[in-house]
Amino acid sequence: MQNNKVKTGLCTALNLLGIFLLIVFGNSAILIFGKSALEFATFIIYLFIGIGLMLLFFALSDIVYNLRSIRYILKSSTDKTES
């Protein structure tokens, strides 16, 4: 039970870190955004970096949360290949 709480807390922390990075990169993109095409391209790049990092941390939190089932799947698949 305690281990599950730790995993849930770690997942929440990773999700919050992902959202924080999206906000930071989004604000940087808004501050850089101007009238020229180069600044617009920079805005889009920063926005995609922020969204990508947020999705990466969401995926990491899912991996951390499901680590036990991933180990079980890997173990069961290696057991099938041995027999």
PDB file of C-alpha atoms in Angstrom:
ATOM      1  CA  MET A   1       0.000   0.000   0.000  1.00  0.00           C
ATOM      2  CA  GLN A   2       2.803   2.385   0.918  1.00  0.00           C
ATOM      3  CA  ASN A   3       4.634   1.589  -2.328  1.00  0.00           C
ATOM      4  CA  ASN A   4       1.499   2.436  -4.326  1.00  0.00           C
ATOM      5  CA  LYS A   5       1.228   5.823  -2.564  1.00  0.00           C
ATOM      6  CA  VAL A   6       4.844   6.583  -3.420  1.00  0.00           C
ATOM      7  CA  LYS A   7       4.239   5.698  -7.084  1.00  0.00           C
ATOM      8  CA  THR A   8       1.102   7.851  -7.188  1.00  0.00           C
ATOM      9  CA  GLY A   9       2.954  10.767  -5.593  1.00  0.00           C
ATOM     10  CA  LEU A  10       5.825  10.404  -8.051  1.00  0.00           C
ATOM     11  CA  CYS A  11       3.387  10.331 -10.983  1.00  0.00           C
ATOM     12  CA  THR A  12       1.663  13.455  -9.695  1.00  0.00           C
ATOM     13  CA  ALA A  13       5.029  15.185  -9.336  1.00  0.00           C
ATOM     14  CA  LEU A  14       6.021  14.221 -12.887  1.00  0.00           C
ATOM     15  CA  ASN A  15       2.694  15.456 -14.249  1.00  0.00           C
ATOM     16  CA  LEU A  16       3.022  18.761 -12.398  1.00  0.00           C
ATOM     17  CA  LEU A  17       6.595  19.137 -13.667  1.00  0.00           C
ATOM     18  CA  GLY A  18       5.372  18.548 -17.214  1.00  0.00           C
ATOM     19  CA  ILE A  19       2.654  21.180 -16.852  1.00  0.00           C
ATOM     20  CA  PHE A  20       5.166  23.593 -15.294  1.00  0.00           C
ATOM     21  CA  LEU A  21       7.544  23.111 -18.233  1.00  0.00           C
ATOM     22  CA  LEU A  22       4.681  23.722 -20.662  1.00  0.00           C
ATOM     23  CA  ILE A  23       3.867  26.980 -18.859  1.00  0.00           C
ATOM     24  CA  VAL A  24       7.527  28.072 -18.827  1.00  0.00           C
ATOM     25  CA  PHE A  25       8.067  27.316 -22.508  1.00  0.00           C
ATOM     26  CA  GLY A  26       4.666  28.764 -23.382  1.00  0.00           C
ATOM     27  CA  ASN A  27       5.468  32.017 -21.575  1.00  0.00           C
ATOM     28  CA  SER A  28       8.873  32.164 -23.270  1.00  0.00           C
ATOM     29  CA  ALA A  29       7.130  31.668 -26.598  1.00  0.00           C
ATOM     30  CA  ILE A  30       4.636  34.446 -25.864  1.00  0.00           C
ATOM     31  CA  LEU A  31       7.413  36.830 -24.770  1.00  0.00           C
ATOM     32  CA  ILE A  32       9.478  36.101 -27.887  1.00  0.00           C
ATOM     33  CA  PHE A  33       6.466  36.287 -30.222  1.00  0.00           C
ATOM     34  CA  GLY A  34       6.470  39.388 -32.369  1.00  0.00           C
ATOM     35  CA  LYS A  35       5.585  40.517 -35.879  1.00  0.00           C
ATOM     36  CA  SER A  36       8.311  38.878 -37.952  1.00  0.00           C
ATOM     37  CA  ALA A  37       8.109  35.388 -39.410  1.00  0.00           C
ATOM     38  CA  LEU A  38      11.289  34.309 -37.609  1.00  0.00           C
ATOM     39  CA  GLU A  39       9.812  35.227 -34.245  1.00  0.00           C
ATOM     40  CA  PHE A  40       6.616  33.417 -35.173  1.00  0.00           C
ATOM     41  CA  ALA A  41       8.638  30.301 -36.043  1.00  0.00           C
ATOM     42  CA  THR A  42      10.446  30.586 -32.699  1.00  0.00           C
ATOM     43  CA  PHE A  43       7.073  30.879 -30.978  1.00  0.00           C
ATOM     44  CA  ILE A  44       5.847  27.683 -32.654  1.00  0.00           C
ATOM     45  CA  ILE A  45       9.082  25.837 -31.842  1.00  0.00           C
ATOM     46  CA  TYR A  46       8.959  26.814 -28.164  1.00  0.00           C
ATOM     47  CA  LEU A  47       5.300  25.894 -27.986  1.00  0.00           C
ATOM     48  CA  PHE A  48       5.957  22.441 -29.465  1.00  0.00           C
ATOM     49  CA  ILE A  49       8.937  21.940 -27.138  1.00  0.00           C
ATOM     50  CA  GLY A  50       6.725  22.777 -24.169  1.00  0.00           C
ATOM     51  CA  ILE A  51       3.921  20.474 -25.314  1.00  0.00           C
ATOM     52  CA  GLY A  52       6.425  17.717 -26.110  1.00  0.00           C
ATOM     53  CA  LEU A  53       8.038  17.941 -22.681  1.00  0.00           C
ATOM     54  CA  MET A  54       4.634  17.897 -21.016  1.00  0.00           C
ATOM     55  CA  LEU A  55       3.637  14.769 -22.957  1.00  0.00           C
ATOM     56  CA  LEU A  56       7.023  13.199 -22.174  1.00  0.00           C
ATOM     57  CA  PHE A  57       6.516  13.684 -18.462  1.00  0.00           C
ATOM     58  CA  PHE A  58       2.944  12.367 -18.708  1.00  0.00           C
ATOM     59  CA  ALA A  59       4.324   9.261 -20.421  1.00  0.00           C
ATOM     60  CA  LEU A  60       7.070   8.922 -17.799  1.00  0.00           C
ATOM     61  CA  SER A  61       4.490   9.104 -15.035  1.00  0.00           C
ATOM     62  CA  ASP A  62       2.478   6.326 -16.690  1.00  0.00           C
ATOM     63  CA  ILE A  63       5.610   4.204 -17.059  1.00  0.00           C
ATOM     64  CA  VAL A  64       6.525   4.721 -13.408  1.00  0.00           C
ATOM     65  CA  TYR A  65       2.987   3.879 -12.323  1.00  0.00           C
ATOM     66  CA  ASN A  66       2.823   0.712 -14.450  1.00  0.00           C
ATOM     67  CA  LEU A  67       6.387  -0.445 -13.835  1.00  0.00           C
ATOM     68  CA  ARG A  68       5.292  -3.545 -11.981  1.00  0.00           C
ATOM     69  CA  SER A  69       2.980  -4.693 -14.783  1.00  0.00           C
ATOM     70  CA  ILE A  70       5.695  -3.989 -17.368  1.00  0.00           C
ATOM     71  CA  ARG A  71       8.087  -6.208 -15.406  1.00  0.00           C
ATOM     72  CA  TYR A  72       5.402  -8.890 -15.191  1.00  0.00           C
ATOM     73  CA  ILE A  73       4.781  -8.772 -18.961  1.00  0.00           C
ATOM     74  CA  LEU A  74       8.501  -8.984 -19.707  1.00  0.00           C
ATOM     75  CA  LYS A  75       8.942 -11.843 -17.250  1.00  0.00           C
ATOM     76  CA  SER A  76       5.990 -13.796 -18.642  1.00  0.00           C
ATOM     77  CA  SER A  77       7.170 -13.294 -22.224  1.00  0.00           C
ATOM     78  CA  THR A  78      10.653 -14.599 -21.390  1.00  0.00           C
ATOM     79  CA  ASP A  79       9.121 -17.570 -19.570  1.00  0.00           C
ATOM     80  CA  LYS A  80       7.150 -18.474 -22.709  1.00  0.00           C
ATOM     81  CA  THR A  81      10.228 -18.356 -24.915  1.00  0.00           C
ATOM     82  CA  GLU A  82      12.208 -20.632 -22.579  1.00  0.00           C
ATOM     83  CA  SER A  83       9.603 -23.428 -22.541  1.00  0.00           C
TER      84      SER A  83
END
